[in-house]
Amino acid sequence: MKVLVTGFEPFGGETINPAWEAVKLLPDEIEGVVILRQEVPVSFRQSVELVTEWIRKERPDLVLCVGQAGGRASLTVERVAINLMDAPIPDNDGDMPRDVPVVPDGPDGLFATIPVKAAVAAARKAGVAAELSCSAGTYVCNCLMYGMLHALRELPGARGGFVHVPFIPSQTADKPGRPSMALEDIAKGLAAMLSALIAGEASSAGEGTIF
Ligand code: PCA
């Protein structure tokens, strides 16, 4: 089994991105499977190109992409990516696409192909706050999720998902009232999700209700 995990570089004036920091903290192997990881630029164009190339080269069974969603209090497992780039701020290349599709003529939306509720349940079982999310936004994270799921359509049976993570406490020191989560907890929650997804505890069907 081959597992790829990505985490974004810092953006939007931050000097750290807890997504990549937490991905770096993951164990080298989970359930006996080596975790291949890569940092991804906060660039509409480069992020999708890089991950698509990586997917074509490695032909993974599972891809989990991780990004920061400052302001959220839990790990949020994204259910769907939409075929839309609408940037509220420039990406790290200075690009600011407005109302442009990620893949011209692609479907309007692509659902995560990991069992999203099982991923949430696994993090919760490990004692880490997790929720489902129905929107990855319209910035680079949604774009990468869409591009990654689109690329995975070439690999029958491969599964892909996206998790947004909160700020860590050092990032909210100057943002009173904003939620944060310890980096170790973010990494613990991601590891628990990967463990469940790899062990296949998780089937897409009949996952029950999680809100
Ligand atoms: N979060 C941004 C892009 C990179 C990241 O970590 C987003 O949610 O789109």
XYZ file of C-alpha atoms and ligand atoms in Angstrom:
220
model
C 0.000 0.000 0.000
C 1.268 3.460 -0.848
C 0.253 6.559 1.103
C 1.049 10.165 0.165
C 0.526 13.033 2.603
C 0.963 16.709 1.766
C 1.075 19.847 3.941
C 1.071 23.463 2.805
C 3.829 26.034 3.343
C 3.034 29.258 5.293
C 0.896 31.953 3.642
C -1.096 35.067 4.407
C 1.583 36.676 6.583
C 2.102 33.634 8.829
C 5.637 32.323 9.361
C 4.501 28.781 10.036
C 1.827 26.496 8.634
C 0.649 23.932 11.200
C -0.426 21.689 8.328
C 3.122 20.963 7.155
C 4.490 21.086 10.735
C 2.017 18.399 11.805
C 2.673 16.281 8.712
C 6.398 16.400 9.565
C 5.571 15.103 13.075
C 3.758 12.013 11.751
C 5.500 8.696 12.344
C 7.562 7.395 9.406
C 5.326 4.326 9.281
C 1.684 3.880 10.255
C 0.185 0.387 10.408
C 3.394 -0.850 8.768
C 2.961 1.479 5.787
C 5.600 4.093 4.953
C 4.181 7.618 4.940
C 5.548 9.584 1.974
C 5.195 13.308 2.517
C 5.735 16.520 0.675
C 5.438 20.231 1.422
C 3.284 22.044 -1.112
C 3.497 25.708 -2.183
C 0.492 27.940 -1.586
C 0.125 28.453 -5.320
C -2.997 27.703 -7.327
C -0.939 26.585 -10.312
C 2.044 24.884 -8.702
C 0.193 22.975 -5.970
C -1.991 21.049 -8.404
C 0.852 20.475 -10.889
C 3.176 19.179 -8.190
C 0.672 16.823 -6.576
C -0.642 15.579 -9.926
C 2.919 14.719 -10.994
C 3.570 13.017 -7.657
C 0.382 10.956 -7.995
C 1.264 9.905 -11.552
C 4.777 8.896 -10.451
C 3.893 7.058 -7.226
C 0.441 5.671 -8.127
C -0.718 5.800 -4.472
C -3.630 3.974 -2.837
C -4.344 6.854 -0.480
C -3.647 10.596 -0.615
C -4.312 12.911 2.305
C -3.710 16.637 1.816
C -3.581 18.939 4.823
C -4.032 22.710 5.036
C -4.522 25.419 7.646
C -7.952 26.892 8.257
C -7.286 29.670 10.774
C -10.395 30.335 12.831
C -11.616 26.745 12.925
C -11.403 25.032 16.318
C -11.270 21.375 15.220
C -9.640 19.219 12.617
C -12.123 19.417 9.768
C -12.417 16.633 7.231
C -13.609 18.121 3.959
C -16.435 16.341 2.183
C -16.290 18.077 -1.177
C -14.092 20.195 -3.439
C -15.682 22.582 -5.927
C -14.479 23.499 -9.397
C -13.877 27.125 -8.524
C -10.933 29.359 -7.715
C -11.946 32.662 -6.130
C -9.061 34.085 -4.126
C -9.691 36.558 -1.292
C -5.922 37.215 -1.064
C -3.078 36.607 -3.534
C -1.393 33.205 -3.367
C 2.360 33.000 -2.714
C 3.026 33.536 -6.450
C 0.967 36.744 -6.363
C -1.843 35.141 -8.370
C -5.412 35.977 -7.452
C -7.796 34.078 -9.724
C -11.382 35.248 -9.595
C -14.287 32.978 -10.526
C -12.149 30.611 -12.585
C -12.599 26.815 -12.735
C -9.798 24.579 -11.442
C -10.321 22.199 -14.360
C -12.153 23.757 -17.334
C -15.095 21.478 -18.217
C -14.507 19.419 -15.034
C -17.458 18.424 -12.844
C -18.814 21.166 -10.563
C -17.775 19.226 -7.483
C -15.771 16.167 -6.487
C -16.488 14.359 -3.243
C -13.660 13.124 -1.030
C -13.202 9.415 -1.689
C -11.949 8.575 1.808
C -14.651 7.599 4.292
C -14.915 11.038 5.850
C -17.017 10.091 8.853
C -14.646 7.288 9.788
C -11.770 9.768 9.644
C -13.603 12.122 12.011
C -14.466 9.244 14.342
C -10.844 8.059 14.434
C -9.528 11.449 15.514
C -12.242 11.787 18.145
C -11.416 8.322 19.479
C -7.819 9.504 19.878
C -9.114 12.442 21.940
C -8.722 15.095 19.255
C -11.597 17.396 18.263
C -12.715 16.695 14.712
C -15.708 17.555 12.546
C -16.942 17.224 9.019
C -16.830 20.281 6.777
C -18.889 20.861 3.672
C -16.663 23.605 2.270
C -12.926 23.784 1.754
C -13.423 27.391 0.620
C -12.416 28.785 -2.767
C -8.719 29.394 -2.120
C -5.684 27.146 -2.716
C -6.769 24.283 -0.414
C -10.010 23.723 -2.294
C -8.088 24.001 -5.571
C -5.568 21.346 -4.511
C -8.299 19.072 -3.157
C -10.163 19.334 -6.462
C -6.998 18.830 -8.526
C -5.880 15.885 -6.384
C -9.277 14.143 -6.591
C -9.355 14.807 -10.329
C -5.879 13.272 -10.756
C -6.867 10.245 -8.649
C -9.657 9.443 -11.097
C -6.893 7.963 -13.291
C -6.172 5.392 -10.545
C -9.131 3.084 -9.960
C -9.595 2.291 -6.282
C -7.310 5.067 -5.015
C -8.780 7.282 -2.328
C -8.203 10.924 -1.567
C -9.140 13.300 1.204
C -8.394 16.717 2.638
C -8.133 17.840 6.262
C -8.080 21.452 7.422
C -6.324 22.111 10.738
C -6.625 25.026 13.183
C -3.988 27.603 14.048
C -1.513 26.511 16.722
C -1.285 28.611 19.920
C 1.802 30.612 18.844
C -0.173 31.898 15.841
C -3.069 33.187 17.936
C -0.950 35.031 20.525
C -1.771 38.255 18.660
C -5.307 37.213 17.647
C -7.401 37.368 20.844
C -10.385 35.057 20.884
C -9.247 32.946 17.938
C -9.240 29.193 18.522
C -6.103 27.093 18.319
C -4.967 23.507 18.833
C -1.591 22.199 20.032
C 0.591 20.982 17.184
C 1.047 17.594 18.885
C -2.734 17.138 19.009
C -3.077 18.030 15.342
C -0.436 15.425 14.499
C -2.077 12.874 16.807
C -5.441 13.387 15.127
C -3.986 13.099 11.624
C -2.084 9.944 12.607
C -5.280 8.419 14.018
C -7.137 9.207 10.801
C -4.389 7.670 8.673
C -4.245 4.633 10.899
C -7.980 4.013 10.482
C -7.876 4.641 6.735
C -4.895 2.327 6.235
C -6.235 -0.416 8.496
C -9.422 -0.252 6.496
C -11.594 -0.046 9.601
C -13.210 2.517 7.512
C -15.691 1.619 4.868
C -17.548 4.356 3.018
C -20.920 2.733 3.478
C -23.054 2.944 6.574
C -20.841 5.283 8.455
C -23.676 6.563 10.604
C -24.294 10.095 11.666
C -21.628 12.557 12.649
C -22.263 16.282 12.833
N -4.744 26.962 3.791
C -5.257 27.721 2.665
C -4.259 27.510 1.568
C -3.059 26.898 2.191
C -3.485 26.520 3.545
O -2.801 25.893 4.361
C -6.694 27.366 2.304
O -7.451 26.965 3.186
O -7.071 27.514 1.148
